[in-house]
Short mmCIF file of C-alpha atoms in Angstrom, two decimals:
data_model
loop_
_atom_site.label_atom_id
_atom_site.label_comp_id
_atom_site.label_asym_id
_atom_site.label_seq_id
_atom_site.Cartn_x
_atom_site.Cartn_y
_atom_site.Cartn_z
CA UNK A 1 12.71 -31.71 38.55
CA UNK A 2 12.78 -28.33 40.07
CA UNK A 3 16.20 -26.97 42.12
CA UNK A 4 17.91 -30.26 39.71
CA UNK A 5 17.33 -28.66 36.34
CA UNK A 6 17.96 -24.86 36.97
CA UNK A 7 22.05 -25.30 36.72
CA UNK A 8 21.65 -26.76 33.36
CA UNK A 9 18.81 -24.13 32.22
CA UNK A 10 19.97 -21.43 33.35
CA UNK A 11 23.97 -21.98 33.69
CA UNK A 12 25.79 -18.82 35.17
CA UNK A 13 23.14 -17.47 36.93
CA UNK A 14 21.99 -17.67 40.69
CA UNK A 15 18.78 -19.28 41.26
CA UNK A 16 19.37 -20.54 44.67
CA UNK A 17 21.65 -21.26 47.51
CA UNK A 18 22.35 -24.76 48.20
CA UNK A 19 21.87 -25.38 52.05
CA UNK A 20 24.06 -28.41 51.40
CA UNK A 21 26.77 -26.22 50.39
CA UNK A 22 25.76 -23.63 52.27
CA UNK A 23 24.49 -23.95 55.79
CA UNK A 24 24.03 -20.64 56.71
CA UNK A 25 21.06 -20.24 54.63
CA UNK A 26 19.34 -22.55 56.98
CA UNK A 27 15.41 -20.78 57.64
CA UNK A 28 16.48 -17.72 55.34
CA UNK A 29 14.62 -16.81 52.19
CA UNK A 30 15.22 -14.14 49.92
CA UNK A 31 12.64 -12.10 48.74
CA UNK A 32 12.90 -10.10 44.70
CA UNK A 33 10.62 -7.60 43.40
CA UNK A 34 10.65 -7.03 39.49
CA UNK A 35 9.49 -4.53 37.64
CA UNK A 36 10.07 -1.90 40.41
CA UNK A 37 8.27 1.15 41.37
CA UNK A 38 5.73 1.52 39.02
CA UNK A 39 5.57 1.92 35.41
CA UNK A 40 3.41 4.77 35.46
CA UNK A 41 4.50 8.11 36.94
CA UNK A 42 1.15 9.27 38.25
CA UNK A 43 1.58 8.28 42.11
CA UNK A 44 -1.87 7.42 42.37
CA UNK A 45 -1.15 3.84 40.64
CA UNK A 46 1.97 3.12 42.73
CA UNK A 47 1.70 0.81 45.27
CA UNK A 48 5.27 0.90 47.29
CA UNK A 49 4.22 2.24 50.44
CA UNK A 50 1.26 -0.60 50.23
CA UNK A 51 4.35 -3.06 49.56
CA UNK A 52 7.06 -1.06 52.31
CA UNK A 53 4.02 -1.59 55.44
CA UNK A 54 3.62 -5.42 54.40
CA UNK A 55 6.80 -5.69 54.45
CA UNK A 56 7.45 -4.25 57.92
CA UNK A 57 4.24 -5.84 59.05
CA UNK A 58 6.08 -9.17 58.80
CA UNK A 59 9.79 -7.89 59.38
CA UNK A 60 10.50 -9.12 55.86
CA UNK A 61 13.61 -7.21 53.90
CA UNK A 62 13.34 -7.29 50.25
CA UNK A 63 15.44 -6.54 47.03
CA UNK A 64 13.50 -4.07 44.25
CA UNK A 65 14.74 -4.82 40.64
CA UNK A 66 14.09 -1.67 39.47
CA UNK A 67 13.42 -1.03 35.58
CA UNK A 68 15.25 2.33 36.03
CA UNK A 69 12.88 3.92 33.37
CA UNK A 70 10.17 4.07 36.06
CA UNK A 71 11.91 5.34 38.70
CA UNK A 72 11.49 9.13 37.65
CA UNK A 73 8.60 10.44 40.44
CA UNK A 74 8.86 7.85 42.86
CA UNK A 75 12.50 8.62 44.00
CA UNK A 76 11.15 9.22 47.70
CA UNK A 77 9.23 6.03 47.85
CA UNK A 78 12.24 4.52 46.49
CA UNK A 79 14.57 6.68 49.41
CA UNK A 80 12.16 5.28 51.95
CA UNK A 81 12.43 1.71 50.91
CA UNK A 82 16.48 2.16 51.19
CA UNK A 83 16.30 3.88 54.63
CA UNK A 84 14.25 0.57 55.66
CA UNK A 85 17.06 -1.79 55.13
CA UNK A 86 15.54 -3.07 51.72
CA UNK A 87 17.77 -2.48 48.50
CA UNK A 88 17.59 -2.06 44.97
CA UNK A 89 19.18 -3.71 41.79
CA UNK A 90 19.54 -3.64 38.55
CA UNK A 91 17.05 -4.49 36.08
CA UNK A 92 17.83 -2.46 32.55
CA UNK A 93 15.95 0.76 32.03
CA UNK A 94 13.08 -0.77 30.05
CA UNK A 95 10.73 -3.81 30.78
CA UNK A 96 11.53 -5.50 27.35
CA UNK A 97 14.37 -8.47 26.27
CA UNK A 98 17.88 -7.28 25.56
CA UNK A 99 19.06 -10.57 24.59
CA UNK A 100 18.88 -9.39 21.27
CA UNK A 101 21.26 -6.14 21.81
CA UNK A 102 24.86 -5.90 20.76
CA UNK A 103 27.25 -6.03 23.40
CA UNK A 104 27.74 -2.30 22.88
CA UNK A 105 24.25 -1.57 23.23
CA UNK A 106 23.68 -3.81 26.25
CA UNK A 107 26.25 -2.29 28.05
CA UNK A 108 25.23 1.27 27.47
CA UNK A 109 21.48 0.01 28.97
CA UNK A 110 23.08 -1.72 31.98
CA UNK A 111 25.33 1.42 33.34
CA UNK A 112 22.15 3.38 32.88
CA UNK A 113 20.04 1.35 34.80
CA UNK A 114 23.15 1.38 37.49
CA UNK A 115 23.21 4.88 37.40
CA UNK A 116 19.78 5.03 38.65
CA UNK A 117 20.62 3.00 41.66
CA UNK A 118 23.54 4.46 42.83
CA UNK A 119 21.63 7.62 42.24
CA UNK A 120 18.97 6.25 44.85
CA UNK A 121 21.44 4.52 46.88
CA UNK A 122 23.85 7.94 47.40
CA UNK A 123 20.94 9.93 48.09
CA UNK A 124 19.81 7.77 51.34
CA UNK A 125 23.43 6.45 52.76
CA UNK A 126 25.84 9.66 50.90
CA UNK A 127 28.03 7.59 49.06
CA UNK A 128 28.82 6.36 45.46
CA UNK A 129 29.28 2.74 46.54
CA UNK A 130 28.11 0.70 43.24
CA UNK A 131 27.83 -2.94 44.90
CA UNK A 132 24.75 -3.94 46.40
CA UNK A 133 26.85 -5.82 48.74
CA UNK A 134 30.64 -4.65 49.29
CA UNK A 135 33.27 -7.23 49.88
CA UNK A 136 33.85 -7.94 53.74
CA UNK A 137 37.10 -9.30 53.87
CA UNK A 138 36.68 -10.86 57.98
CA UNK A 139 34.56 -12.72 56.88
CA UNK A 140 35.37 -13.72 53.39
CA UNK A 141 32.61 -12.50 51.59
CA UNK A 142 32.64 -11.42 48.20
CA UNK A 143 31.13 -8.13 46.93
CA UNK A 144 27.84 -8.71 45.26
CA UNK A 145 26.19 -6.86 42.18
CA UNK A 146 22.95 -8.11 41.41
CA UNK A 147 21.07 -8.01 37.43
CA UNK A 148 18.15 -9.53 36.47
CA UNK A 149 17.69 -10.42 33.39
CA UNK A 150 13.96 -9.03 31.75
CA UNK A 151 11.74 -11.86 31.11
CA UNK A 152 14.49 -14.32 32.13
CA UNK A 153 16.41 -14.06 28.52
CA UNK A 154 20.23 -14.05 28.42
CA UNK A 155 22.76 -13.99 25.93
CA UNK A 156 26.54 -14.73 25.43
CA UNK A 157 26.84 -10.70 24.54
CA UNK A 158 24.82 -9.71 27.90
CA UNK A 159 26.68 -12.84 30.25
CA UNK A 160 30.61 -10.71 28.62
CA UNK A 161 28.92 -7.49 29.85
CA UNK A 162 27.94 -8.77 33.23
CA UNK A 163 31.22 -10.55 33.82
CA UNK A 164 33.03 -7.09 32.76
CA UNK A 165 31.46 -5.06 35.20
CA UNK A 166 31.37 -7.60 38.16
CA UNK A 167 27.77 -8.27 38.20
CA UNK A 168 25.33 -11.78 38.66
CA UNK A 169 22.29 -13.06 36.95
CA UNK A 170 19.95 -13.76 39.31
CA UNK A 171 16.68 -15.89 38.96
CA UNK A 172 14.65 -18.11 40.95
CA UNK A 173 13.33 -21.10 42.20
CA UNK A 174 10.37 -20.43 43.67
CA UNK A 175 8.35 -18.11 41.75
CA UNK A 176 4.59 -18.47 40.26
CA UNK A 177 4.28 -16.88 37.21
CA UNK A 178 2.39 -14.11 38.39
CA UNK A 179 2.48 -11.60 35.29
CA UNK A 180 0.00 -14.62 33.94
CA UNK A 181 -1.58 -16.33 36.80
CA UNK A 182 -3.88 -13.46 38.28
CA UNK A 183 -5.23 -15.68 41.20
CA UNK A 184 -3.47 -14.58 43.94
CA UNK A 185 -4.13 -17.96 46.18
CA UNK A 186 -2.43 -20.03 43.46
CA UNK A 187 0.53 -17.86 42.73
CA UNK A 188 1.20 -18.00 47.49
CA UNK A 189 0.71 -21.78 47.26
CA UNK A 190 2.76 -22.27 44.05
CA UNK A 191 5.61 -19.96 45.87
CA UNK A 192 5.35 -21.89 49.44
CA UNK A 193 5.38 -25.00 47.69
CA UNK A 194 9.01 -24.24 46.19
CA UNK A 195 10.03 -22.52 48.79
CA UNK A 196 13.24 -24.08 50.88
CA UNK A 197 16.12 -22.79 52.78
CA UNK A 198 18.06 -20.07 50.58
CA UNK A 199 14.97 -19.86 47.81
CA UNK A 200 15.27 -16.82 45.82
CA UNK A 201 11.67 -16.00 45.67
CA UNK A 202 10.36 -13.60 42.82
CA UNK A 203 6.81 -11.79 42.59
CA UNK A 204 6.38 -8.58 40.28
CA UNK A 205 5.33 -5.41 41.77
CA UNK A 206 1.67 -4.33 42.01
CA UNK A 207 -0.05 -1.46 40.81
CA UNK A 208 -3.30 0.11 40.96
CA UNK A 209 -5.48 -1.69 38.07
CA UNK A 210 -2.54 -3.70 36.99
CA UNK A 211 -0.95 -6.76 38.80
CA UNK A 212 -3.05 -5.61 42.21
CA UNK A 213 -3.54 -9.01 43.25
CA UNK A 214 0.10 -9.89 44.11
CA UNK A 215 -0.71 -7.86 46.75
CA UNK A 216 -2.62 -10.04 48.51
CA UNK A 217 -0.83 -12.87 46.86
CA UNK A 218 2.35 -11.70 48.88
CA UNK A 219 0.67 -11.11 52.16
CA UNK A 220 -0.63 -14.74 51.32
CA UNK A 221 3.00 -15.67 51.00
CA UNK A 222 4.62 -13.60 53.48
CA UNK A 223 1.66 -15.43 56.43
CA UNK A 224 2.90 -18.72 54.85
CA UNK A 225 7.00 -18.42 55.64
CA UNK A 226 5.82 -17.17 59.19
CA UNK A 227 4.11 -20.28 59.93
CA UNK A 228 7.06 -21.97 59.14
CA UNK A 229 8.93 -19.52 61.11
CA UNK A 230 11.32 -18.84 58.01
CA UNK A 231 13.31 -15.53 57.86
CA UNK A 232 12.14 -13.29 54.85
CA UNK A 233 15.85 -11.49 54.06
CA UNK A 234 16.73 -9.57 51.09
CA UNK A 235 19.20 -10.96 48.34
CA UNK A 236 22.94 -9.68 49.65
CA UNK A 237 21.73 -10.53 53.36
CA UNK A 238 21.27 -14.04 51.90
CA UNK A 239 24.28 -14.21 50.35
CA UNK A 240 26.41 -12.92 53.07
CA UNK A 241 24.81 -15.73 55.28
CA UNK A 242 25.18 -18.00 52.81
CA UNK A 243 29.59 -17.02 52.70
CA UNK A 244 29.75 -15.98 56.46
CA UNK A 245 28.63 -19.17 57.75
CA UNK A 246 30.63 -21.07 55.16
CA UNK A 247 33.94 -19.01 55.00
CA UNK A 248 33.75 -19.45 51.23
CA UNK A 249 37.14 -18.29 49.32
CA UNK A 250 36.30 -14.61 47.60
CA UNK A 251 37.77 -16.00 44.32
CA UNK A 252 34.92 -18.71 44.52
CA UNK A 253 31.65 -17.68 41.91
CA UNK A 254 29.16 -16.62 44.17
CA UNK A 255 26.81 -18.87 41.77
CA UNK A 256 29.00 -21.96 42.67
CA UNK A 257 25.26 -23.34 44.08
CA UNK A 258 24.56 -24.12 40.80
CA UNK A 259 27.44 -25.87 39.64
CA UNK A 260 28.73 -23.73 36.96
CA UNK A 261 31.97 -22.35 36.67
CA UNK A 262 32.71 -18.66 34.71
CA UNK A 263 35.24 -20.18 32.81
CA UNK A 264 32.80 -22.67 30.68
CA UNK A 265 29.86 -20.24 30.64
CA UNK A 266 30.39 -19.38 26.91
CA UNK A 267 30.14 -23.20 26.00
CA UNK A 268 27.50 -24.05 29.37
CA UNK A 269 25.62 -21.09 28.45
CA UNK A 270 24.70 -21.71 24.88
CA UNK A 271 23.62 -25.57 25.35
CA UNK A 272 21.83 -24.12 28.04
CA UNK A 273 19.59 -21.85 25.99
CA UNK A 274 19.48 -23.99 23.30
CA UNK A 275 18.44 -26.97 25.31
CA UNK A 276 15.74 -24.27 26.99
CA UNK A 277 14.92 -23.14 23.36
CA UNK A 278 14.32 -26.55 22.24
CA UNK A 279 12.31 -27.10 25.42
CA UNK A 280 10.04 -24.67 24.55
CA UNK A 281 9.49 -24.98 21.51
CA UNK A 282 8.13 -28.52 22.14
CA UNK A 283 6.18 -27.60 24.98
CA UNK A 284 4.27 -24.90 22.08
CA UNK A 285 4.08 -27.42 19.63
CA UNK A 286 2.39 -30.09 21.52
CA UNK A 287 0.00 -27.09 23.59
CA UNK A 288 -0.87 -26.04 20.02
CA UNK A 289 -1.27 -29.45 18.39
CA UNK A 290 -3.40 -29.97 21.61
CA UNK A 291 -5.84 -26.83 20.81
CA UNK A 292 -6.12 -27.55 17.16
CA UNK A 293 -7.73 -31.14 17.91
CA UNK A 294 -10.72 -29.67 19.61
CA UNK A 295 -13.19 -28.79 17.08
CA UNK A 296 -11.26 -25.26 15.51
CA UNK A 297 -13.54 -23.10 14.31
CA UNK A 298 -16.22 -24.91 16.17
CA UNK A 299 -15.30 -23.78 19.87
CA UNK A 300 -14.32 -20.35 19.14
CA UNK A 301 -17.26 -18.70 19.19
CA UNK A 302 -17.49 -19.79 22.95
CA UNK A 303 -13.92 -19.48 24.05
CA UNK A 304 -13.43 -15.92 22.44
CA UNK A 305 -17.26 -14.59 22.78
CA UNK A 306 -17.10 -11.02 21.36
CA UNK A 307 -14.70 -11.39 19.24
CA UNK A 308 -13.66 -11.64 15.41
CA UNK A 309 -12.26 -14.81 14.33
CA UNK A 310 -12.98 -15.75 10.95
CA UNK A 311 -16.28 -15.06 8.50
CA UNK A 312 -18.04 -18.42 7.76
CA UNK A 313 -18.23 -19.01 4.33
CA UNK A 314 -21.96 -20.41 4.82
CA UNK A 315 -23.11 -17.11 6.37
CA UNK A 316 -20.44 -14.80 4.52
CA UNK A 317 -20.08 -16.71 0.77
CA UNK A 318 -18.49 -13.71 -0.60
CA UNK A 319 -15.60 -14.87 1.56
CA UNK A 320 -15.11 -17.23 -0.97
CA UNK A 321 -10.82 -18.18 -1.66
CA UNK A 322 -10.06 -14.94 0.34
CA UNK A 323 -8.01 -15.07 3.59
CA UNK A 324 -7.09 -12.12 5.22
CA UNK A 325 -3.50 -12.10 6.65
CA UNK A 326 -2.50 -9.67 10.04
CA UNK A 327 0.99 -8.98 11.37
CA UNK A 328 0.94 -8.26 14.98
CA UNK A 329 3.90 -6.24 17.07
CA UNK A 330 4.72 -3.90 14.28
CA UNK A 331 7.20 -2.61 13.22
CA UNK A 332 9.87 -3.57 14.69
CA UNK A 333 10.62 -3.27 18.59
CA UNK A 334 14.29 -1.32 18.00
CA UNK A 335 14.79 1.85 17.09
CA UNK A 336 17.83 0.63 15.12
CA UNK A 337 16.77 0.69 11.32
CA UNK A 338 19.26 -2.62 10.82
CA UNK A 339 16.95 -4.69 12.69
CA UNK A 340 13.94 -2.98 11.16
CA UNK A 341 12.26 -5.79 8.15
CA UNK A 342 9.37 -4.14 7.24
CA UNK A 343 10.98 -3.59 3.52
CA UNK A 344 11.78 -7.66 3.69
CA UNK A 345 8.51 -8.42 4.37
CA UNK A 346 6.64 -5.71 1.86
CA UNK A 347 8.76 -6.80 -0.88
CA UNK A 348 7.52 -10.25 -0.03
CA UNK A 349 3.96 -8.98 -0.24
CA UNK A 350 4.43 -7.72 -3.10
CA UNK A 351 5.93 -10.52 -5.24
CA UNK A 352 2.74 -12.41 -4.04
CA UNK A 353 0.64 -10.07 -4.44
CA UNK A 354 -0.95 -10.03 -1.25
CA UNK A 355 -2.07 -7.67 1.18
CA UNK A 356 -2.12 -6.97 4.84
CA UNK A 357 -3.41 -5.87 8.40
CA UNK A 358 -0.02 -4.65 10.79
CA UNK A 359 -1.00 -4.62 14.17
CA UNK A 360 1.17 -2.48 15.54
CA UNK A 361 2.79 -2.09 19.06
CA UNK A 362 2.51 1.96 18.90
CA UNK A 363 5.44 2.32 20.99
CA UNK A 364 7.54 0.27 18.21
CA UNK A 365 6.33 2.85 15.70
CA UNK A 366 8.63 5.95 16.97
CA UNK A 367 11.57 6.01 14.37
CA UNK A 368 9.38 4.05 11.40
CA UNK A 369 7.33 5.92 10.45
CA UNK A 370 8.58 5.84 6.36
CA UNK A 371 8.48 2.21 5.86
CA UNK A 372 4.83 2.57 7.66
CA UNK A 373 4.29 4.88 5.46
CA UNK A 374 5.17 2.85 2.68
CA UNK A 375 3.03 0.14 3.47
CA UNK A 376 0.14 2.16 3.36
CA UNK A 377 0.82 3.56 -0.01
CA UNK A 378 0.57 -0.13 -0.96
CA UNK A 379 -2.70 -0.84 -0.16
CA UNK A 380 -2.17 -2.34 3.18
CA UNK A 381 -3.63 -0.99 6.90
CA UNK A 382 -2.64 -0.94 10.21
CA UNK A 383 -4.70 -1.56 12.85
CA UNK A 384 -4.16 -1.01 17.33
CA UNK A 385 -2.50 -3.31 19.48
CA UNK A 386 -1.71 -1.07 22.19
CA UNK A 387 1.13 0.86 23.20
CA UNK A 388 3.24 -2.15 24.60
CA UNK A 389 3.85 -5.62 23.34
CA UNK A 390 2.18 -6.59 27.23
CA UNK A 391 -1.13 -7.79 28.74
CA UNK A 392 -3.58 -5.30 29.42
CA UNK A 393 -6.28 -7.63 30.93
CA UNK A 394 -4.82 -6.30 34.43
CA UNK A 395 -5.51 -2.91 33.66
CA UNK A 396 -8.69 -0.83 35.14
CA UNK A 397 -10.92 0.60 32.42
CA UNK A 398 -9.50 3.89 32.16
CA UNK A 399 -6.08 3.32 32.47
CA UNK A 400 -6.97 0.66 29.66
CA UNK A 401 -9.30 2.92 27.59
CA UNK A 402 -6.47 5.92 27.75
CA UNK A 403 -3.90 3.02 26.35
CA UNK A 404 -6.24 2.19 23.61
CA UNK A 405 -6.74 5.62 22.56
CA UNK A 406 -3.48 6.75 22.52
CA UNK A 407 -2.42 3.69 19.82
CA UNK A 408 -5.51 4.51 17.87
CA UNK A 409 -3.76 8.29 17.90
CA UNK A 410 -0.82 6.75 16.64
CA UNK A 411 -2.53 4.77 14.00
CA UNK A 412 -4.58 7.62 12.91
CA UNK A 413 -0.81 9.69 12.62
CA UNK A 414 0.06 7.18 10.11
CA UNK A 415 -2.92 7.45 8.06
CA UNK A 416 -3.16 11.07 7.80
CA UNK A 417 0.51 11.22 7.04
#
């Protein structure tokens, strides 16, 4: 159904401006950038100034959602990209869901993450001016602070926190799932296919052996809107069209596009995700009732060559009424010990007597280490999944084989300990 569904998906949050509503959005597009500068600090993987010349190559303005964690080393590139018109917003400090935080704890992340960009945005214009886009009151438009939620997930908690400090969820309707997707002429024709007057269009940055081809996927885009002779803007320049043109009242949402009012979030907001929940669930269940009708075991071999996915009893009859049970993403992805349930789940081991292989997420490990500990004194082993509950199929092979070693390091910590 595309623009029709988002209100009731994703209520309270901007995915769009209606040209209906809003007439001044007419030719305009807005163009997002998550997961900005680069997650590692070693400049020879960033790829802004590859990203700041396509973008003047085309006369395109942008706005960076910046996972302020990053940030540290590419402050000029980031200066550069300010002095150029484009701006920067909010995206938390880490590339991870916080729909799981308290409110407490959500908040704390936010103002950090704000921090950051006012820290950019004083050091290019001088001044400690928090909105992205400050109220203009000739023309009736309302001040803008822009958030992004990571990997799209919002809660009640984070929607109180946003209202509090005056800021919108913003999302999109024309975006191509490029963290997945890594063919770049797919992700520019999925984009130009969804892309209409005041689109909020979303692509995640690129870096050097990870994510390179949105690159090319953007110039791919970008060549697209030209032909169409559509005006690449950044997110407050689209809004401020959107309100200038239209004279909308200040004390109107600036999400009124989508047809949901602040007042009824709590209640909109929680059939929303539930709905979206229930959604996806569905959409797993049938996928997976889909792959387990096509000959299991059979196929694997072919569809996963290299690896390990079960011993064959006919080859392997020692393998006899054994089955070997893993637990990937361990231990727990907080800090927090009251969300840790590595005890939970060893005591359940335990009264079945049963052992197991934790996979663990090395960077999850940091704060654990005792109940890891534990586990191992039982008789169970962990094994590497990488630093990062991500993908690493983007990655070059020795930014990859560095990742790999340093979880093994980690792993090997444990045992020694």
């Amino acid at each position: 159904g595309g623009r029709s569904l988002l209100g009731s998906v994703f209520p309270g949050s901007l995915c769009f401006y209606d040209r209906a509503k809003h007439p001044g959005v007419k030719g305009l597009l807005a163009l997002t950038l998550d997961d900005a500068p680069c997650r590692r600090r070693d400049g020879d993987f960033c790829m802004v100034a590859e990203i700041q010349e396509l973008l003047r190559e085309f006369d395109a303005q942008a706005t960076f959602f910046c996972c302020t964690d990053y940030v540290a080393g590419h402050e000029e590139l980031m200066h550069d990209l300010l002095r150029d018109g484009h701006e920067v917003a909010n995206h938390c400090p880490a590339d991870r869901s916080y729909a799981g935080e308290r409110e407490d704890a959500f908040e704390a992340a936010l103002l950090q993450s704000e921090g950051v960009c006012d820290g950019l945005r004083a050091a290019v214009f001088g001044q400690e001016s928090t909105p992205c886009l400050d109220a203009d009151a000739a023309s009736e438009v309302p001040a803008a602070r822009w958030f992004r939620a990571p990997h799209g997930r919002m809660s009640a908690p984070m929607k109180k926190v946003l209202d509090k400090h005056g800021f919108t969820n913003v999302l999109t309707d024309c975006y191509g799932n490029d963290p997945w997707i890594g063919d770049a002429d797919y992700l520019a024709q999925t984009m130009l296919d969804h892309a209409e007057d005041g689109s909020i269009a979303v692509i995640h940055m690129p870096e050097r052996g990870f994510r390179e081809y949105n690159l090319k996927a953007l110039r791919m885009f970008l060549e697209g809107l030209r032909a169409r002779g559509v005006r690449v803007v950044s997110l407050s320049t689209l809004h401020r069209e959107a309100h200038r043109r239209v004279g909308a009242p200040v004390a109107e949402p600036i999400e009124e596009s989508l047809a949901a009012s602040a007042s009824s979030w709590s209640v909109n907001s929680l059939v929303g995700e539930a709905r979206l929940t229930a959604w996806r669930t569905e959409f797993h269940k049938a996928c997976w009732t889909a792959v387990n009708t096509v000959g299991t075991r059979s196929v694997l071999g072919s569809v996963f060559p290299g690896s390990l996915c079960f011993y064959d009893r006919t080859k392997h009859p020692g393998v006899k009424g054994l089955l070997a049970l893993t637990l990937d993403d361990a231990p727990c992805r907080r800090r927090d010990g009251d969300f840790c349930m590595v005890a939970e789940i060893r005591e359940l081991l335990h009264e079945f007597d049963a052992q197991a292989t934790f996979f663990c997420c090395t960077d999850y490990v940091d704060g654990h280490e005792e109940v890891m500990h534990d586990l191992l004194r039982d008789g169970h082993e962990v094994a590497n999944h990488c630093p990062a509950d991500r993908s690493y199929a983007g990655d070059s092979e020795e930014a990859f084989e560095a990742a790999l070693l340093q979880s093994e390091g980690v792993c090997d910590g444990l045992r020694a300990a």
